[in-house]
């Protein structure tokens, strides 16, 4: 069965430090992968998406993600975290026959001053 | 601006009562989705619709019902059969096709009185 796993429930980083959030997928074929961000009490906002081609994709707010087929991973990165990046981040995979997404359980990011 | 509007933002349900959550989009998207979000559980798909007058059950449809009489609207009814309805409910929409990311509303938080 298709699945998306985010191994880290909660991560804390210092402001200005680099960030990497992990995402692993289990799909039979090349998945379509997304990263979303959710602020408390809000909906989800799309950060970036990967469909094919260049394995390093750039998104909004200075985020990027790298697709690694050999590791079944699609990790999200940011070189320097800002306090406003504190939120919950969701990795999701698509490609199902019905067009629906499969979400990971999310990683909550806290930023220390 | 185009977007997805969910109302109300907060909703309270008495035992044995049905409640309906509204979701309206003006993005001209064909597909619409309802997700339930519980802490630490990520997003779980309740129902989705790819075309007017047609919809399919997701992973956790029991105790819920939907209708899709208009392209713009996809209301969700939480029935009295749903024994644990307290959650954050998110509506999303997307253009047709598996490559399309989903756009989310700001959610409705449902609580039991």
JSON list of N, CA, C and O in Angstrom, two decimals, chain A residues 32 34 36 38 41-46 49 51 88 90 94-101 103-106, chain B residues 9 33 35 37 40-43 45 48 50 56 88 90 97-107 109:
[
{"chain": "A", "resi": 32, "resn": "UNK", "atom": "N", "xyz": [4.10, 11.46, -6.96]},
{"chain": "A", "resi": 32, "resn": "UNK", "atom": "CA", "xyz": [4.03, 12.92, -7.01]},
{"chain": "A", "resi": 32, "resn": "UNK", "atom": "C", "xyz": [4.05, 13.38, -5.57]},
{"chain": "A", "resi": 32, "resn": "UNK", "atom": "O", "xyz": [3.21, 12.99, -4.78]},
{"chain": "A", "resi": 34, "resn": "UNK", "atom": "N", "xyz": [4.56, 16.33, -2.36]},
{"chain": "A", "resi": 34, "resn": "UNK", "atom": "CA", "xyz": [4.27, 17.70, -1.98]},
{"chain": "A", "resi": 34, "resn": "UNK", "atom": "C", "xyz": [4.72, 17.93, -0.54]},
{"chain": "A", "resi": 34, "resn": "UNK", "atom": "O", "xyz": [4.72, 17.01, 0.28]},
{"chain": "A", "resi": 36, "resn": "UNK", "atom": "N", "xyz": [3.52, 20.66, 2.51]},
{"chain": "A", "resi": 36, "resn": "UNK", "atom": "CA", "xyz": [2.60, 21.69, 2.93]},
{"chain": "A", "resi": 36, "resn": "UNK", "atom": "C", "xyz": [3.02, 22.19, 4.31]},
{"chain": "A", "resi": 36, "resn": "UNK", "atom": "O", "xyz": [3.61, 21.45, 5.10]},
{"chain": "A", "resi": 38, "resn": "UNK", "atom": "N", "xyz": [1.35, 24.23, 7.84]},
{"chain": "A", "resi": 38, "resn": "UNK", "atom": "CA", "xyz": [0.12, 24.62, 8.53]},
{"chain": "A", "resi": 38, "resn": "UNK", "atom": "C", "xyz": [0.43, 25.41, 9.78]},
{"chain": "A", "resi": 38, "resn": "UNK", "atom": "O", "xyz": [1.09, 24.89, 10.69]},
{"chain": "A", "resi": 41, "resn": "UNK", "atom": "N", "xyz": [-4.43, 26.48, 13.77]},
{"chain": "A", "resi": 41, "resn": "UNK", "atom": "CA", "xyz": [-5.79, 26.89, 13.47]},
{"chain": "A", "resi": 41, "resn": "UNK", "atom": "C", "xyz": [-6.06, 27.30, 12.04]},
{"chain": "A", "resi": 41, "resn": "UNK", "atom": "O", "xyz": [-7.12, 27.85, 11.73]},
{"chain": "A", "resi": 42, "resn": "UNK", "atom": "N", "xyz": [-5.11, 27.02, 11.17]},
{"chain": "A", "resi": 42, "resn": "UNK", "atom": "CA", "xyz": [-5.25, 27.42, 9.76]},
{"chain": "A", "resi": 42, "resn": "UNK", "atom": "C", "xyz": [-5.26, 26.20, 8.85]},
{"chain": "A", "resi": 42, "resn": "UNK", "atom": "O", "xyz": [-5.03, 25.07, 9.27]},
{"chain": "A", "resi": 43, "resn": "UNK", "atom": "N", "xyz": [-5.55, 26.46, 7.57]},
{"chain": "A", "resi": 43, "resn": "UNK", "atom": "CA", "xyz": [-5.45, 25.39, 6.59]},
{"chain": "A", "resi": 43, "resn": "UNK", "atom": "C", "xyz": [-4.02, 25.15, 6.16]},
{"chain": "A", "resi": 43, "resn": "UNK", "atom": "O", "xyz": [-3.09, 25.70, 6.74]},
{"chain": "A", "resi": 44, "resn": "UNK", "atom": "N", "xyz": [-3.86, 24.31, 5.17]},
{"chain": "A", "resi": 44, "resn": "UNK", "atom": "CA", "xyz": [-2.53, 23.97, 4.69]},
{"chain": "A", "resi": 44, "resn": "UNK", "atom": "C", "xyz": [-2.17, 24.81, 3.48]},
{"chain": "A", "resi": 44, "resn": "UNK", "atom": "O", "xyz": [-3.00, 25.05, 2.60]},
{"chain": "A", "resi": 45, "resn": "UNK", "atom": "N", "xyz": [-0.90, 25.24, 3.45]},
{"chain": "A", "resi": 45, "resn": "UNK", "atom": "CA", "xyz": [-0.40, 26.01, 2.33]},
{"chain": "A", "resi": 45, "resn": "UNK", "atom": "C", "xyz": [0.67, 25.21, 1.61]},
{"chain": "A", "resi": 45, "resn": "UNK", "atom": "O", "xyz": [1.58, 24.66, 2.25]},
{"chain": "A", "resi": 46, "resn": "UNK", "atom": "N", "xyz": [0.60, 25.16, 0.30]},
{"chain": "A", "resi": 46, "resn": "UNK", "atom": "CA", "xyz": [1.57, 24.41, -0.48]},
{"chain": "A", "resi": 46, "resn": "UNK", "atom": "C", "xyz": [2.91, 25.12, -0.50]},
{"chain": "A", "resi": 46, "resn": "UNK", "atom": "O", "xyz": [3.00, 26.30, -0.84]},
{"chain": "A", "resi": 49, "resn": "UNK", "atom": "N", "xyz": [6.36, 21.21, -4.80]},
{"chain": "A", "resi": 49, "resn": "UNK", "atom": "CA", "xyz": [5.88, 19.95, -5.35]},
{"chain": "A", "resi": 49, "resn": "UNK", "atom": "C", "xyz": [6.94, 19.35, -6.27]},
{"chain": "A", "resi": 49, "resn": "UNK", "atom": "O", "xyz": [7.75, 20.07, -6.86]},
{"chain": "A", "resi": 51, "resn": "UNK", "atom": "N", "xyz": [7.16, 16.44, -9.40]},
{"chain": "A", "resi": 51, "resn": "UNK", "atom": "CA", "xyz": [6.48, 15.51, -10.30]},
{"chain": "A", "resi": 51, "resn": "UNK", "atom": "C", "xyz": [7.49, 14.67, -11.07]},
{"chain": "A", "resi": 51, "resn": "UNK", "atom": "O", "xyz": [7.35, 13.46, -11.16]},
{"chain": "A", "resi": 88, "resn": "UNK", "atom": "N", "xyz": [3.51, 23.48, 11.60]},
{"chain": "A", "resi": 88, "resn": "UNK", "atom": "CA", "xyz": [3.54, 22.05, 11.37]},
{"chain": "A", "resi": 88, "resn": "UNK", "atom": "C", "xyz": [3.68, 21.81, 9.86]},
{"chain": "A", "resi": 88, "resn": "UNK", "atom": "O", "xyz": [3.04, 22.48, 9.06]},
{"chain": "A", "resi": 90, "resn": "UNK", "atom": "N", "xyz": [3.71, 19.10, 6.61]},
{"chain": "A", "resi": 90, "resn": "UNK", "atom": "CA", "xyz": [3.18, 17.83, 6.15]},
{"chain": "A", "resi": 90, "resn": "UNK", "atom": "C", "xyz": [3.76, 17.48, 4.78]},
{"chain": "A", "resi": 90, "resn": "UNK", "atom": "O", "xyz": [3.75, 18.30, 3.86]},
{"chain": "A", "resi": 94, "resn": "UNK", "atom": "N", "xyz": [0.93, 11.85, -3.98]},
{"chain": "A", "resi": 94, "resn": "UNK", "atom": "CA", "xyz": [-0.22, 11.66, -4.85]},
{"chain": "A", "resi": 94, "resn": "UNK", "atom": "C", "xyz": [0.06, 10.57, -5.87]},
{"chain": "A", "resi": 94, "resn": "UNK", "atom": "O", "xyz": [1.01, 9.81, -5.73]},
{"chain": "A", "resi": 95, "resn": "UNK", "atom": "N", "xyz": [-0.75, 10.52, -6.88]},
{"chain": "A", "resi": 95, "resn": "UNK", "atom": "CA", "xyz": [-0.55, 9.51, -7.90]},
{"chain": "A", "resi": 95, "resn": "UNK", "atom": "C", "xyz": [-1.52, 8.37, -7.79]},
{"chain": "A", "resi": 95, "resn": "UNK", "atom": "O", "xyz": [-1.50, 7.43, -8.57]},
{"chain": "A", "resi": 96, "resn": "UNK", "atom": "N", "xyz": [-2.43, 8.43, -6.81]},
{"chain": "A", "resi": 96, "resn": "UNK", "atom": "CA", "xyz": [-3.47, 7.43, -6.70]},
{"chain": "A", "resi": 96, "resn": "UNK", "atom": "C", "xyz": [-4.46, 7.57, -7.85]},
{"chain": "A", "resi": 96, "resn": "UNK", "atom": "O", "xyz": [-4.59, 8.63, -8.45]},
{"chain": "A", "resi": 97, "resn": "UNK", "atom": "N", "xyz": [-5.15, 6.52, -8.12]},
{"chain": "A", "resi": 97, "resn": "UNK", "atom": "CA", "xyz": [-6.06, 6.52, -9.27]},
{"chain": "A", "resi": 97, "resn": "UNK", "atom": "C", "xyz": [-7.18, 7.53, -9.12]},
{"chain": "A", "resi": 97, "resn": "UNK", "atom": "O", "xyz": [-7.77, 7.97, -10.11]},
{"chain": "A", "resi": 98, "resn": "UNK", "atom": "N", "xyz": [-7.49, 7.93, -7.91]},
{"chain": "A", "resi": 98, "resn": "UNK", "atom": "CA", "xyz": [-8.58, 8.87, -7.69]},
{"chain": "A", "resi": 98, "resn": "UNK", "atom": "C", "xyz": [-8.08, 10.28, -7.50]},
{"chain": "A", "resi": 98, "resn": "UNK", "atom": "O", "xyz": [-8.88, 11.18, -7.25]},
{"chain": "A", "resi": 99, "resn": "UNK", "atom": "N", "xyz": [-6.81, 10.52, -7.61]},
{"chain": "A", "resi": 99, "resn": "UNK", "atom": "CA", "xyz": [-6.28, 11.88, -7.47]},
{"chain": "A", "resi": 99, "resn": "UNK", "atom": "C", "xyz": [-6.15, 12.36, -6.05]},
{"chain": "A", "resi": 99, "resn": "UNK", "atom": "O", "xyz": [-5.81, 13.51, -5.82]},
{"chain": "A", "resi": 100, "resn": "UNK", "atom": "N", "xyz": [-6.43, 11.49, -5.07]},
{"chain": "A", "resi": 100, "resn": "UNK", "atom": "CA", "xyz": [-6.34, 11.96, -3.69]},
{"chain": "A", "resi": 100, "resn": "UNK", "atom": "C", "xyz": [-4.90, 11.86, -3.19]},
{"chain": "A", "resi": 100, "resn": "UNK", "atom": "O", "xyz": [-4.08, 11.14, -3.74]},
{"chain": "A", "resi": 101, "resn": "UNK", "atom": "N", "xyz": [-4.62, 12.62, -2.14]},
{"chain": "A", "resi": 101, "resn": "UNK", "atom": "CA", "xyz": [-3.29, 12.65, -1.54]},
{"chain": "A", "resi": 101, "resn": "UNK", "atom": "C", "xyz": [-3.25, 11.75, -0.32]},
{"chain": "A", "resi": 101, "resn": "UNK", "atom": "O", "xyz": [-4.24, 11.57, 0.37]},
{"chain": "A", "resi": 103, "resn": "UNK", "atom": "N", "xyz": [-1.22, 11.68, 3.21]},
{"chain": "A", "resi": 103, "resn": "UNK", "atom": "CA", "xyz": [-0.43, 12.58, 4.04]},
{"chain": "A", "resi": 103, "resn": "UNK", "atom": "C", "xyz": [0.37, 11.82, 5.07]},
{"chain": "A", "resi": 103, "resn": "UNK", "atom": "O", "xyz": [-0.09, 10.82, 5.64]},
{"chain": "A", "resi": 104, "resn": "UNK", "atom": "N", "xyz": [1.57, 12.32, 5.37]},
{"chain": "A", "resi": 104, "resn": "UNK", "atom": "CA", "xyz": [2.28, 11.91, 6.56]},
{"chain": "A", "resi": 104, "resn": "UNK", "atom": "C", "xyz": [1.61, 12.51, 7.78]},
{"chain": "A", "resi": 104, "resn": "UNK", "atom": "O", "xyz": [0.70, 13.34, 7.66]},
{"chain": "A", "resi": 105, "resn": "UNK", "atom": "N", "xyz": [2.06, 12.11, 8.96]},
{"chain": "A", "resi": 105, "resn": "UNK", "atom": "CA", "xyz": [1.41, 12.58, 10.19]},
{"chain": "A", "resi": 105, "resn": "UNK", "atom": "C", "xyz": [1.91, 13.93, 10.65]},
{"chain": "A", "resi": 105, "resn": "UNK", "atom": "O", "xyz": [1.42, 14.46, 11.65]},
{"chain": "A", "resi": 106, "resn": "UNK", "atom": "N", "xyz": [2.86, 14.50, 9.95]},
{"chain": "A", "resi": 106, "resn": "UNK", "atom": "CA", "xyz": [3.29, 15.84, 10.24]},
{"chain": "A", "resi": 106, "resn": "UNK", "atom": "C", "xyz": [4.48, 15.92, 11.17]},
{"chain": "A", "resi": 106, "resn": "UNK", "atom": "O", "xyz": [4.71, 15.03, 12.00]},
{"chain": "B", "resi": 9, "resn": "UNK", "atom": "N", "xyz": [-16.15, 28.77, 11.53]},
{"chain": "B", "resi": 9, "resn": "UNK", "atom": "CA", "xyz": [-14.79, 28.44, 11.96]},
{"chain": "B", "resi": 9, "resn": "UNK", "atom": "C", "xyz": [-14.82, 27.54, 13.19]},
{"chain": "B", "resi": 9, "resn": "UNK", "atom": "O", "xyz": [-13.99, 26.67, 13.36]},
{"chain": "B", "resi": 33, "resn": "UNK", "atom": "N", "xyz": [-12.54, 17.81, -1.63]},
{"chain": "B", "resi": 33, "resn": "UNK", "atom": "CA", "xyz": [-12.19, 16.79, -0.64]},
{"chain": "B", "resi": 33, "resn": "UNK", "atom": "C", "xyz": [-12.54, 17.28, 0.76]},
{"chain": "B", "resi": 33, "resn": "UNK", "atom": "O", "xyz": [-12.47, 18.47, 1.05]},
{"chain": "B", "resi": 35, "resn": "UNK", "atom": "N", "xyz": [-11.23, 16.37, 4.73]},
{"chain": "B", "resi": 35, "resn": "UNK", "atom": "CA", "xyz": [-10.29, 15.68, 5.59]},
{"chain": "B", "resi": 35, "resn": "UNK", "atom": "C", "xyz": [-10.63, 15.94, 7.05]},
{"chain": "B", "resi": 35, "resn": "UNK", "atom": "O", "xyz": [-11.13, 17.01, 7.41]},
{"chain": "B", "resi": 37, "resn": "UNK", "atom": "N", "xyz": [-8.68, 16.10, 10.75]},
{"chain": "B", "resi": 37, "resn": "UNK", "atom": "CA", "xyz": [-7.35, 16.20, 11.35]},
{"chain": "B", "resi": 37, "resn": "UNK", "atom": "C", "xyz": [-7.46, 16.07, 12.86]},
{"chain": "B", "resi": 37, "resn": "UNK", "atom": "O", "xyz": [-8.18, 16.83, 13.50]},
{"chain": "B", "resi": 40, "resn": "UNK", "atom": "N", "xyz": [-1.54, 14.57, 15.98]},
{"chain": "B", "resi": 40, "resn": "UNK", "atom": "CA", "xyz": [-0.65, 13.43, 15.80]},
{"chain": "B", "resi": 40, "resn": "UNK", "atom": "C", "xyz": [-1.11, 12.42, 14.78]},
{"chain": "B", "resi": 40, "resn": "UNK", "atom": "O", "xyz": [-0.45, 11.39, 14.58]},
{"chain": "B", "resi": 41, "resn": "UNK", "atom": "N", "xyz": [-2.23, 12.69, 14.11]},
{"chain": "B", "resi": 41, "resn": "UNK", "atom": "CA", "xyz": [-2.78, 11.71, 13.15]},
{"chain": "B", "resi": 41, "resn": "UNK", "atom": "C", "xyz": [-2.64, 12.17, 11.71]},
{"chain": "B", "resi": 41, "resn": "UNK", "atom": "O", "xyz": [-2.98, 11.43, 10.80]},
{"chain": "B", "resi": 42, "resn": "UNK", "atom": "N", "xyz": [-2.19, 13.36, 11.48]},
{"chain": "B", "resi": 42, "resn": "UNK", "atom": "CA", "xyz": [-2.15, 13.86, 10.12]},
{"chain": "B", "resi": 42, "resn": "UNK", "atom": "C", "xyz": [-3.56, 14.10, 9.60]},
{"chain": "B", "resi": 42, "resn": "UNK", "atom": "O", "xyz": [-4.49, 14.34, 10.37]},
{"chain": "B", "resi": 43, "resn": "UNK", "atom": "N", "xyz": [-3.71, 14.04, 8.28]},
{"chain": "B", "resi": 43, "resn": "UNK", "atom": "CA", "xyz": [-5.01, 14.26, 7.66]},
{"chain": "B", "resi": 43, "resn": "UNK", "atom": "C", "xyz": [-5.55, 12.94, 7.14]},
{"chain": "B", "resi": 43, "resn": "UNK", "atom": "O", "xyz": [-4.85, 12.19, 6.45]},
{"chain": "B", "resi": 45, "resn": "UNK", "atom": "N", "xyz": [-8.72, 11.17, 4.92]},
{"chain": "B", "resi": 45, "resn": "UNK", "atom": "CA", "xyz": [-9.72, 11.50, 3.92]},
{"chain": "B", "resi": 45, "resn": "UNK", "atom": "C", "xyz": [-11.08, 10.94, 4.31]},
{"chain": "B", "resi": 45, "resn": "UNK", "atom": "O", "xyz": [-11.22, 9.74, 4.57]},
{"chain": "B", "resi": 48, "resn": "UNK", "atom": "N", "xyz": [-14.54, 12.41, -1.08]},
{"chain": "B", "resi": 48, "resn": "UNK", "atom": "CA", "xyz": [-14.07, 13.27, -2.14]},
{"chain": "B", "resi": 48, "resn": "UNK", "atom": "C", "xyz": [-15.03, 13.18, -3.32]},
{"chain": "B", "resi": 48, "resn": "UNK", "atom": "O", "xyz": [-15.78, 12.20, -3.47]},
{"chain": "B", "resi": 50, "resn": "UNK", "atom": "N", "xyz": [-15.19, 14.22, -7.60]},
{"chain": "B", "resi": 50, "resn": "UNK", "atom": "CA", "xyz": [-14.46, 14.67, -8.78]},
{"chain": "B", "resi": 50, "resn": "UNK", "atom": "C", "xyz": [-15.37, 15.35, -9.79]},
{"chain": "B", "resi": 50, "resn": "UNK", "atom": "O", "xyz": [-14.89, 15.97, -10.74]},
{"chain": "B", "resi": 56, "resn": "UNK", "atom": "N", "xyz": [-17.19, 9.86, -3.60]},
{"chain": "B", "resi": 56, "resn": "UNK", "atom": "CA", "xyz": [-16.72, 8.56, -3.15]},
{"chain": "B", "resi": 56, "resn": "UNK", "atom": "C", "xyz": [-16.27, 8.62, -1.71]},
{"chain": "B", "resi": 56, "resn": "UNK", "atom": "O", "xyz": [-15.79, 9.66, -1.23]},
{"chain": "B", "resi": 88, "resn": "UNK", "atom": "N", "xyz": [-10.67, 18.77, 13.85]},
{"chain": "B", "resi": 88, "resn": "UNK", "atom": "CA", "xyz": [-10.52, 19.91, 12.94]},
{"chain": "B", "resi": 88, "resn": "UNK", "atom": "C", "xyz": [-10.78, 19.37, 11.54]},
{"chain": "B", "resi": 88, "resn": "UNK", "atom": "O", "xyz": [-10.18, 18.39, 11.12]},
{"chain": "B", "resi": 90, "resn": "UNK", "atom": "N", "xyz": [-10.98, 19.90, 7.44]},
{"chain": "B", "resi": 90, "resn": "UNK", "atom": "CA", "xyz": [-10.42, 20.69, 6.35]},
{"chain": "B", "resi": 90, "resn": "UNK", "atom": "C", "xyz": [-11.03, 20.29, 5.02]},
{"chain": "B", "resi": 90, "resn": "UNK", "atom": "O", "xyz": [-11.16, 19.12, 4.70]},
{"chain": "B", "resi": 97, "resn": "UNK", "atom": "N", "xyz": [-7.10, 15.72, -12.16]},
{"chain": "B", "resi": 97, "resn": "UNK", "atom": "CA", "xyz": [-5.83, 15.15, -12.56]},
{"chain": "B", "resi": 97, "resn": "UNK", "atom": "C", "xyz": [-4.93, 14.87, -11.37]},
{"chain": "B", "resi": 97, "resn": "UNK", "atom": "O", "xyz": [-4.90, 15.64, -10.41]},
{"chain": "B", "resi": 98, "resn": "UNK", "atom": "N", "xyz": [-4.16, 13.81, -11.46]},
{"chain": "B", "resi": 98, "resn": "UNK", "atom": "CA", "xyz": [-3.34, 13.38, -10.34]},
{"chain": "B", "resi": 98, "resn": "UNK", "atom": "C", "xyz": [-2.15, 14.29, -10.10]},
{"chain": "B", "resi": 98, "resn": "UNK", "atom": "O", "xyz": [-1.52, 14.24, -9.06]},
{"chain": "B", "resi": 99, "resn": "UNK", "atom": "N", "xyz": [-1.79, 15.14, -11.05]},
{"chain": "B", "resi": 99, "resn": "UNK", "atom": "CA", "xyz": [-0.63, 16.00, -10.88]},
{"chain": "B", "resi": 99, "resn": "UNK", "atom": "C", "xyz": [-0.97, 17.30, -10.17]},
{"chain": "B", "resi": 99, "resn": "UNK", "atom": "O", "xyz": [-0.09, 18.11, -9.92]},
{"chain": "B", "resi": 100, "resn": "UNK", "atom": "N", "xyz": [-2.19, 17.50, -9.86]},
{"chain": "B", "resi": 100, "resn": "UNK", "atom": "CA", "xyz": [-2.61, 18.79, -9.34]},
{"chain": "B", "resi": 100, "resn": "UNK", "atom": "C", "xyz": [-2.55, 18.86, -7.82]},
{"chain": "B", "resi": 100, "resn": "UNK", "atom": "O", "xyz": [-3.10, 18.00, -7.14]},
{"chain": "B", "resi": 101, "resn": "UNK", "atom": "N", "xyz": [-1.88, 19.87, -7.27]},
{"chain": "B", "resi": 101, "resn": "UNK", "atom": "CA", "xyz": [-1.89, 20.02, -5.81]},
{"chain": "B", "resi": 101, "resn": "UNK", "atom": "C", "xyz": [-3.26, 20.47, -5.33]},
{"chain": "B", "resi": 101, "resn": "UNK", "atom": "O", "xyz": [-4.04, 21.04, -6.08]},
{"chain": "B", "resi": 102, "resn": "UNK", "atom": "N", "xyz": [-3.53, 20.22, -4.09]},
{"chain": "B", "resi": 102, "resn": "UNK", "atom": "CA", "xyz": [-4.80, 20.61, -3.49]},
{"chain": "B", "resi": 102, "resn": "UNK", "atom": "C", "xyz": [-4.64, 21.94, -2.76]},
{"chain": "B", "resi": 102, "resn": "UNK", "atom": "O", "xyz": [-3.62, 22.22, -2.15]},
{"chain": "B", "resi": 103, "resn": "UNK", "atom": "N", "xyz": [-5.71, 22.72, -2.83]},
{"chain": "B", "resi": 103, "resn": "UNK", "atom": "CA", "xyz": [-5.78, 24.01, -2.13]},
{"chain": "B", "resi": 103, "resn": "UNK", "atom": "C", "xyz": [-6.75, 23.83, -0.97]},
{"chain": "B", "resi": 103, "resn": "UNK", "atom": "O", "xyz": [-7.81, 23.25, -1.13]},
{"chain": "B", "resi": 104, "resn": "UNK", "atom": "N", "xyz": [-6.37, 24.38, 0.18]},
{"chain": "B", "resi": 104, "resn": "UNK", "atom": "CA", "xyz": [-7.13, 24.14, 1.40]},
{"chain": "B", "resi": 104, "resn": "UNK", "atom": "C", "xyz": [-7.84, 25.38, 1.90]},
{"chain": "B", "resi": 104, "resn": "UNK", "atom": "O", "xyz": [-7.34, 26.51, 1.76]},
{"chain": "B", "resi": 105, "resn": "UNK", "atom": "N", "xyz": [-8.99, 25.15, 2.55]},
{"chain": "B", "resi": 105, "resn": "UNK", "atom": "CA", "xyz": [-9.63, 26.19, 3.32]},
{"chain": "B", "resi": 105, "resn": "UNK", "atom": "C", "xyz": [-8.99, 26.30, 4.69]},
{"chain": "B", "resi": 105, "resn": "UNK", "atom": "O", "xyz": [-8.05, 25.57, 5.02]},
{"chain": "B", "resi": 106, "resn": "UNK", "atom": "N", "xyz": [-9.50, 27.20, 5.52]},
{"chain": "B", "resi": 106, "resn": "UNK", "atom": "CA", "xyz": [-8.93, 27.45, 6.85]},
{"chain": "B", "resi": 106, "resn": "UNK", "atom": "C", "xyz": [-9.49, 26.56, 7.94]},
{"chain": "B", "resi": 106, "resn": "UNK", "atom": "O", "xyz": [-9.11, 26.69, 9.09]},
{"chain": "B", "resi": 107, "resn": "UNK", "atom": "N", "xyz": [-10.41, 25.68, 7.58]},
{"chain": "B", "resi": 107, "resn": "UNK", "atom": "CA", "xyz": [-10.85, 24.67, 8.52]},
{"chain": "B", "resi": 107, "resn": "UNK", "atom": "C", "xyz": [-12.01, 25.08, 9.41]},
{"chain": "B", "resi": 107, "resn": "UNK", "atom": "O", "xyz": [-12.31, 26.26, 9.60]},
{"chain": "B", "resi": 109, "resn": "UNK", "atom": "N", "xyz": [-13.42, 23.90, 13.30]},
{"chain": "B", "resi": 109, "resn": "UNK", "atom": "CA", "xyz": [-13.18, 23.10, 14.51]},
{"chain": "B", "resi": 109, "resn": "UNK", "atom": "C", "xyz": [-14.52, 22.74, 15.12]},
{"chain": "B", "resi": 109, "resn": "UNK", "atom": "O", "xyz": [-15.30, 23.61, 15.50]}
]
